Amino acid sequence: MKVQVQTLDAGKGGDIELNDEIFSVEPRADILHRVVTWQLEKRRGTARGARERSDVARTGKKFGKQKGGGTARHGDRRAPIFVGGGKAHGPRVRDFNPSLNKKVRALGLKMALSSKAASGQLVVVDNLDVADGKTKVLREKLGGLGFGKTALVIDGDALNVGFARASSNLSSINLMPAVGANVYDIMRHETLVLTRAAVEKLEARFNG
């Protein structure tokens, strides 16, 4: 498919041919859901497990008489009521390390890119050069590009320093390199913005 390339000055930068095997895949809600669920579960952090009564290294010998002591009849020092005893109902280590086939993950990313292209929410820009890295200058340029309420901007291998500095104060713009492109971030932004370098890297990522 052919897409018109824009510039940050709202000008025309020619056309670019996008690979149909990447940007024209029919999206499937079940695949996108599986990949997004996998991403969100993958980034969850587990609690540090506490030592419970069976994990504490203390004597199990009965330390007092069963009767006549005037206190409760305890069997060992591992009980949670004692200092140094095990934690009662403490946090346990949980496994948040799900698996998902690489082919499914790759297919999900292709479908996310294709859904943006099919809905007209994909914008390709020539480059991200911003004079002096000024937020005011970038905000004025974005007004004529129609990026929507939120936009995910994906650059090539390295981020454009000027654009990164200028967009750091804009909550509606998120910037990442091509290697970080993922389904969750693409789908949760209204507009996807790719540079020419990003298109090349994404196509090389799937064809390599």
PDB file of C-alpha atoms in Angstrom:
ATOM      1  CA  MET A   1       0.000   0.000   0.000  1.00  0.00           C
ATOM      2  CA  LYS A   2       1.126   3.529  -0.768  1.00  0.00           C
ATOM      3  CA  VAL A   3       1.026   6.264   1.878  1.00  0.00           C
ATOM      4  CA  GLN A   4       1.797   9.935   1.546  1.00  0.00           C
ATOM      5  CA  VAL A   5       4.718  11.129   3.653  1.00  0.00           C
ATOM      6  CA  GLN A   6       4.262  14.351   5.610  1.00  0.00           C
ATOM      7  CA  THR A   7       6.709  16.739   7.205  1.00  0.00           C
ATOM      8  CA  LEU A   8       6.413  18.450  10.565  1.00  0.00           C
ATOM      9  CA  ASP A   9       5.809  21.688   8.656  1.00  0.00           C
ATOM     10  CA  ALA A  10       2.561  20.167   7.300  1.00  0.00           C
ATOM     11  CA  GLY A  11       4.179  19.797   3.907  1.00  0.00           C
ATOM     12  CA  LYS A  12       4.315  16.845   1.541  1.00  0.00           C
ATOM     13  CA  GLY A  13       7.408  14.664   1.462  1.00  0.00           C
ATOM     14  CA  GLY A  14       6.474  12.328  -1.365  1.00  0.00           C
ATOM     15  CA  ASP A  15       5.077   8.807  -1.108  1.00  0.00           C
ATOM     16  CA  ILE A  16       6.269   5.618   0.547  1.00  0.00           C
ATOM     17  CA  GLU A  17       5.345   2.050  -0.295  1.00  0.00           C
ATOM     18  CA  LEU A  18       4.401   0.021   2.786  1.00  0.00           C
ATOM     19  CA  ASN A  19       4.734  -3.749   2.812  1.00  0.00           C
ATOM     20  CA  ASP A  20       1.278  -5.301   2.510  1.00  0.00           C
ATOM     21  CA  GLU A  21       2.382  -8.329   4.541  1.00  0.00           C
ATOM     22  CA  ILE A  22       2.903  -6.003   7.520  1.00  0.00           C
ATOM     23  CA  PHE A  23       0.503  -3.096   7.058  1.00  0.00           C
ATOM     24  CA  SER A  24      -2.428  -4.798   5.298  1.00  0.00           C
ATOM     25  CA  VAL A  25      -3.119  -7.785   7.543  1.00  0.00           C
ATOM     26  CA  GLU A  26      -6.744  -8.364   8.513  1.00  0.00           C
ATOM     27  CA  PRO A  27      -6.937  -7.625  12.284  1.00  0.00           C
ATOM     28  CA  ARG A  28      -8.375 -10.231  14.630  1.00  0.00           C
ATOM     29  CA  ALA A  29      -9.640  -9.169  18.028  1.00  0.00           C
ATOM     30  CA  ASP A  30      -8.717 -12.492  19.639  1.00  0.00           C
ATOM     31  CA  ILE A  31      -5.052 -12.243  18.578  1.00  0.00           C
ATOM     32  CA  LEU A  32      -4.755  -8.620  19.699  1.00  0.00           C
ATOM     33  CA  HIS A  33      -6.395  -9.502  23.024  1.00  0.00           C
ATOM     34  CA  ARG A  34      -4.001 -12.399  23.614  1.00  0.00           C
ATOM     35  CA  VAL A  35      -0.932 -10.263  22.929  1.00  0.00           C
ATOM     36  CA  VAL A  36      -2.089  -7.316  25.059  1.00  0.00           C
ATOM     37  CA  THR A  37      -2.990  -9.655  27.936  1.00  0.00           C
ATOM     38  CA  TRP A  38       0.426 -11.305  27.653  1.00  0.00           C
ATOM     39  CA  GLN A  39       2.162  -7.916  27.728  1.00  0.00           C
ATOM     40  CA  LEU A  40       0.297  -6.642  30.771  1.00  0.00           C
ATOM     41  CA  GLU A  41       0.789  -9.878  32.686  1.00  0.00           C
ATOM     42  CA  LYS A  42       4.463 -10.047  31.706  1.00  0.00           C
ATOM     43  CA  ARG A  43       5.233  -6.682  33.277  1.00  0.00           C
ATOM     44  CA  ARG A  44       3.609  -7.459  36.631  1.00  0.00           C
ATOM     45  CA  GLY A  45       5.971  -7.684  39.554  1.00  0.00           C
ATOM     46  CA  THR A  46       5.562 -10.299  42.239  1.00  0.00           C
ATOM     47  CA  ALA A  47       5.820  -9.680  45.956  1.00  0.00           C
ATOM     48  CA  ARG A  48       8.862 -10.788  47.911  1.00  0.00           C
ATOM     49  CA  GLY A  49       7.867 -13.971  49.663  1.00  0.00           C
ATOM     50  CA  ALA A  50       7.792 -13.933  53.468  1.00  0.00           C
ATOM     51  CA  ARG A  51       9.009 -16.789  55.643  1.00  0.00           C
ATOM     52  CA  GLU A  52       6.134 -18.588  57.228  1.00  0.00           C
ATOM     53  CA  ARG A  53       6.096 -20.865  60.245  1.00  0.00           C
ATOM     54  CA  SER A  54       7.509 -23.849  58.368  1.00  0.00           C
ATOM     55  CA  ASP A  55      10.329 -21.747  56.854  1.00  0.00           C
ATOM     56  CA  VAL A  56      11.770 -20.242  60.054  1.00  0.00           C
ATOM     57  CA  ALA A  57      14.882 -21.933  61.477  1.00  0.00           C
ATOM     58  CA  ARG A  58      14.043 -22.020  65.205  1.00  0.00           C
ATOM     59  CA  THR A  59      13.909 -24.815  67.699  1.00  0.00           C
ATOM     60  CA  GLY A  60      10.913 -27.080  67.728  1.00  0.00           C
ATOM     61  CA  LYS A  61      11.566 -28.255  71.232  1.00  0.00           C
ATOM     62  CA  LYS A  62       8.782 -27.636  73.721  1.00  0.00           C
ATOM     63  CA  PHE A  63      10.198 -24.867  75.905  1.00  0.00           C
ATOM     64  CA  GLY A  64       7.761 -24.904  78.817  1.00  0.00           C
ATOM     65  CA  LYS A  65       5.653 -27.217  80.878  1.00  0.00           C
ATOM     66  CA  GLN A  66       2.233 -28.113  79.628  1.00  0.00           C
ATOM     67  CA  LYS A  67       0.670 -27.105  82.951  1.00  0.00           C
ATOM     68  CA  GLY A  68       1.476 -24.858  85.853  1.00  0.00           C
ATOM     69  CA  GLY A  69       3.340 -22.131  84.025  1.00  0.00           C
ATOM     70  CA  GLY A  70       0.523 -19.617  84.077  1.00  0.00           C
ATOM     71  CA  THR A  71       0.942 -18.959  80.336  1.00  0.00           C
ATOM     72  CA  ALA A  72      -0.278 -20.423  77.086  1.00  0.00           C
ATOM     73  CA  ARG A  73       0.912 -23.927  76.210  1.00  0.00           C
ATOM     74  CA  HIS A  74       3.219 -23.387  73.218  1.00  0.00           C
ATOM     75  CA  GLY A  75       5.053 -26.110  71.425  1.00  0.00           C
ATOM     76  CA  ASP A  76       7.888 -24.192  69.688  1.00  0.00           C
ATOM     77  CA  ARG A  77       9.316 -20.745  68.959  1.00  0.00           C
ATOM     78  CA  ARG A  78       8.263 -20.688  65.309  1.00  0.00           C
ATOM     79  CA  ALA A  79       4.779 -19.438  66.183  1.00  0.00           C
ATOM     80  CA  PRO A  80       3.903 -16.038  64.584  1.00  0.00           C
ATOM     81  CA  ILE A  81       3.268 -14.413  67.989  1.00  0.00           C
ATOM     82  CA  PHE A  82       6.956 -14.687  68.947  1.00  0.00           C
ATOM     83  CA  VAL A  83       9.711 -12.333  67.831  1.00  0.00           C
ATOM     84  CA  GLY A  84      11.600 -14.139  65.086  1.00  0.00           C
ATOM     85  CA  GLY A  85       8.711 -16.450  64.395  1.00  0.00           C
ATOM     86  CA  GLY A  86       7.145 -17.123  61.024  1.00  0.00           C
ATOM     87  CA  LYS A  87       4.842 -14.650  59.293  1.00  0.00           C
ATOM     88  CA  ALA A  88       1.163 -15.559  59.503  1.00  0.00           C
ATOM     89  CA  HIS A  89      -0.507 -15.462  56.058  1.00  0.00           C
ATOM     90  CA  GLY A  90       2.421 -13.541  54.555  1.00  0.00           C
ATOM     91  CA  PRO A  91       2.914 -12.616  50.893  1.00  0.00           C
ATOM     92  CA  ARG A  92       3.911 -15.463  48.612  1.00  0.00           C
ATOM     93  CA  VAL A  93       5.859 -15.495  45.367  1.00  0.00           C
ATOM     94  CA  ARG A  94       3.491 -15.748  42.408  1.00  0.00           C
ATOM     95  CA  ASP A  95       4.397 -16.659  38.864  1.00  0.00           C
ATOM     96  CA  PHE A  96       3.717 -13.778  36.430  1.00  0.00           C
ATOM     97  CA  ASN A  97       5.829 -15.155  33.620  1.00  0.00           C
ATOM     98  CA  PRO A  98       3.361 -16.262  30.944  1.00  0.00           C
ATOM     99  CA  SER A  99       4.400 -17.657  27.595  1.00  0.00           C
ATOM    100  CA  LEU A 100       3.123 -16.762  24.145  1.00  0.00           C
ATOM    101  CA  ASN A 101       4.329 -18.138  20.844  1.00  0.00           C
ATOM    102  CA  LYS A 102       6.679 -15.786  18.960  1.00  0.00           C
ATOM    103  CA  LYS A 103       4.644 -16.172  15.798  1.00  0.00           C
ATOM    104  CA  VAL A 104       1.511 -15.025  17.615  1.00  0.00           C
ATOM    105  CA  ARG A 105       3.337 -12.017  19.054  1.00  0.00           C
ATOM    106  CA  ALA A 106       4.671 -11.070  15.629  1.00  0.00           C
ATOM    107  CA  LEU A 107       1.229 -11.517  14.080  1.00  0.00           C
ATOM    108  CA  GLY A 108      -0.301  -9.328  16.783  1.00  0.00           C
ATOM    109  CA  LEU A 109       2.138  -6.502  16.035  1.00  0.00           C
ATOM    110  CA  LYS A 110       1.386  -6.741  12.311  1.00  0.00           C
ATOM    111  CA  MET A 111      -2.342  -6.589  13.051  1.00  0.00           C
ATOM    112  CA  ALA A 112      -1.896  -3.561  15.314  1.00  0.00           C
ATOM    113  CA  LEU A 113       0.018  -1.725  12.576  1.00  0.00           C
ATOM    114  CA  SER A 114      -2.532  -2.794   9.964  1.00  0.00           C
ATOM    115  CA  SER A 115      -5.493  -1.643  12.060  1.00  0.00           C
ATOM    116  CA  LYS A 116      -4.019   1.840  12.319  1.00  0.00           C
ATOM    117  CA  ALA A 117      -3.329   1.933   8.592  1.00  0.00           C
ATOM    118  CA  ALA A 118      -6.829   0.694   7.702  1.00  0.00           C
ATOM    119  CA  SER A 119      -8.566   3.222   9.961  1.00  0.00           C
ATOM    120  CA  GLY A 120      -6.554   6.186   8.650  1.00  0.00           C
ATOM    121  CA  GLN A 121      -4.804   6.658  11.998  1.00  0.00           C
ATOM    122  CA  LEU A 122      -1.336   5.981  10.600  1.00  0.00           C
ATOM    123  CA  VAL A 123       0.863   8.986   9.767  1.00  0.00           C
ATOM    124  CA  VAL A 124       4.285   8.697   8.149  1.00  0.00           C
ATOM    125  CA  VAL A 125       6.624  11.666   8.525  1.00  0.00           C
ATOM    126  CA  ASP A 126       9.898  12.307   6.775  1.00  0.00           C
ATOM    127  CA  ASN A 127      11.848  13.125   9.952  1.00  0.00           C
ATOM    128  CA  LEU A 128      11.417  14.567  13.455  1.00  0.00           C
ATOM    129  CA  ASP A 129      13.713  17.583  13.234  1.00  0.00           C
ATOM    130  CA  VAL A 130      12.588  20.414  15.534  1.00  0.00           C
ATOM    131  CA  ALA A 131      14.467  23.702  15.661  1.00  0.00           C
ATOM    132  CA  ASP A 132      16.282  24.135  19.002  1.00  0.00           C
ATOM    133  CA  GLY A 133      14.132  21.424  20.578  1.00  0.00           C
ATOM    134  CA  LYS A 134      11.491  23.956  21.662  1.00  0.00           C
ATOM    135  CA  THR A 135       8.121  22.702  22.896  1.00  0.00           C
ATOM    136  CA  LYS A 136       6.358  25.838  21.642  1.00  0.00           C
ATOM    137  CA  VAL A 137       7.663  25.289  18.121  1.00  0.00           C
ATOM    138  CA  LEU A 138       6.609  21.631  18.139  1.00  0.00           C
ATOM    139  CA  ARG A 139       3.137  22.419  19.488  1.00  0.00           C
ATOM    140  CA  GLU A 140       2.552  24.876  16.646  1.00  0.00           C
ATOM    141  CA  LYS A 141       3.655  22.294  14.079  1.00  0.00           C
ATOM    142  CA  LEU A 142       1.481  19.540  15.517  1.00  0.00           C
ATOM    143  CA  GLY A 143      -1.598  21.735  15.201  1.00  0.00           C
ATOM    144  CA  GLY A 144      -1.548  21.370  11.427  1.00  0.00           C
ATOM    145  CA  LEU A 145      -0.826  17.648  11.307  1.00  0.00           C
ATOM    146  CA  GLY A 146      -3.917  16.310  13.058  1.00  0.00           C
ATOM    147  CA  PHE A 147      -2.265  13.839  15.403  1.00  0.00           C
ATOM    148  CA  GLY A 148      -5.419  13.567  17.504  1.00  0.00           C
ATOM    149  CA  LYS A 149      -5.663  13.559  21.287  1.00  0.00           C
ATOM    150  CA  THR A 150      -2.828  11.077  21.793  1.00  0.00           C
ATOM    151  CA  ALA A 151      -0.064  10.008  19.442  1.00  0.00           C
ATOM    152  CA  LEU A 152       2.648   7.378  19.617  1.00  0.00           C
ATOM    153  CA  VAL A 153       5.699   8.486  17.639  1.00  0.00           C
ATOM    154  CA  ILE A 154       8.110   5.736  16.612  1.00  0.00           C
ATOM    155  CA  ASP A 155      11.561   6.648  15.300  1.00  0.00           C
ATOM    156  CA  GLY A 156      14.404   4.507  13.959  1.00  0.00           C
ATOM    157  CA  ASP A 157      17.314   3.039  15.912  1.00  0.00           C
ATOM    158  CA  ALA A 158      18.051   6.261  17.794  1.00  0.00           C
ATOM    159  CA  LEU A 159      15.579   8.883  18.954  1.00  0.00           C
ATOM    160  CA  ASN A 160      15.726  12.380  17.539  1.00  0.00           C
ATOM    161  CA  VAL A 161      17.190  14.383  20.433  1.00  0.00           C
ATOM    162  CA  GLY A 162      15.494  17.650  19.464  1.00  0.00           C
ATOM    163  CA  PHE A 163      12.050  16.062  19.130  1.00  0.00           C
ATOM    164  CA  ALA A 164      12.509  14.113  22.364  1.00  0.00           C
ATOM    165  CA  ARG A 165      13.366  17.315  24.216  1.00  0.00           C
ATOM    166  CA  ALA A 166      10.510  19.272  22.664  1.00  0.00           C
ATOM    167  CA  SER A 167       7.879  16.570  23.239  1.00  0.00           C
ATOM    168  CA  SER A 168       8.884  15.765  26.818  1.00  0.00           C
ATOM    169  CA  ASN A 169       6.444  18.390  28.129  1.00  0.00           C
ATOM    170  CA  LEU A 170       3.557  17.256  25.915  1.00  0.00           C
ATOM    171  CA  SER A 171       1.456  14.620  27.669  1.00  0.00           C
ATOM    172  CA  SER A 172      -0.311  13.700  24.429  1.00  0.00           C
ATOM    173  CA  ILE A 173       2.913  12.621  22.678  1.00  0.00           C
ATOM    174  CA  ASN A 174       4.880   9.475  23.486  1.00  0.00           C
ATOM    175  CA  LEU A 175       8.143   8.671  21.729  1.00  0.00           C
ATOM    176  CA  MET A 176       9.978   5.363  21.376  1.00  0.00           C
ATOM    177  CA  PRO A 177      12.521   3.699  19.076  1.00  0.00           C
ATOM    178  CA  ALA A 178      11.441   1.111  16.517  1.00  0.00           C
ATOM    179  CA  VAL A 179      12.826  -1.722  18.623  1.00  0.00           C
ATOM    180  CA  GLY A 180      10.280  -0.880  21.353  1.00  0.00           C
ATOM    181  CA  ALA A 181       7.194  -1.016  19.110  1.00  0.00           C
ATOM    182  CA  ASN A 182       4.525  -3.137  20.786  1.00  0.00           C
ATOM    183  CA  VAL A 183       0.829  -3.907  20.453  1.00  0.00           C
ATOM    184  CA  TYR A 184      -0.337  -2.385  23.745  1.00  0.00           C
ATOM    185  CA  ASP A 185       1.185   1.064  23.177  1.00  0.00           C
ATOM    186  CA  ILE A 186       0.079   1.178  19.542  1.00  0.00           C
ATOM    187  CA  MET A 187      -3.534   0.314  20.346  1.00  0.00           C
ATOM    188  CA  ARG A 188      -3.912   2.655  23.314  1.00  0.00           C
ATOM    189  CA  HIS A 189      -2.935   5.756  21.315  1.00  0.00           C
ATOM    190  CA  GLU A 190      -5.307   7.408  18.896  1.00  0.00           C
ATOM    191  CA  THR A 191      -2.683   8.012  16.198  1.00  0.00           C
ATOM    192  CA  LEU A 192       0.438   6.102  15.215  1.00  0.00           C
ATOM    193  CA  VAL A 193       3.240   8.210  13.738  1.00  0.00           C
ATOM    194  CA  LEU A 194       6.137   6.502  11.981  1.00  0.00           C
ATOM    195  CA  THR A 195       9.236   8.054  10.497  1.00  0.00           C
ATOM    196  CA  ARG A 196      10.787   6.725   7.300  1.00  0.00           C
ATOM    197  CA  ALA A 197      13.527   5.175   9.423  1.00  0.00           C
ATOM    198  CA  ALA A 198      10.914   3.477  11.625  1.00  0.00           C
ATOM    199  CA  VAL A 199       9.166   1.959   8.613  1.00  0.00           C
ATOM    200  CA  GLU A 200      12.478   0.551   7.363  1.00  0.00           C
ATOM    201  CA  LYS A 201      13.334  -0.906  10.780  1.00  0.00           C
ATOM    202  CA  LEU A 202       9.893  -2.467  11.269  1.00  0.00           C
ATOM    203  CA  GLU A 203       9.930  -4.058   7.825  1.00  0.00           C
ATOM    204  CA  ALA A 204      13.473  -5.341   8.419  1.00  0.00           C
ATOM    205  CA  ARG A 205      12.356  -6.705  11.792  1.00  0.00           C
ATOM    206  CA  PHE A 206       9.795  -8.973  10.163  1.00  0.00           C
ATOM    207  CA  ASN A 207      11.772  -9.818   7.055  1.00  0.00           C
ATOM    208  CA  GLY A 208      14.967 -10.619   8.957  1.00  0.00           C
TER     209      GLY A 208
END
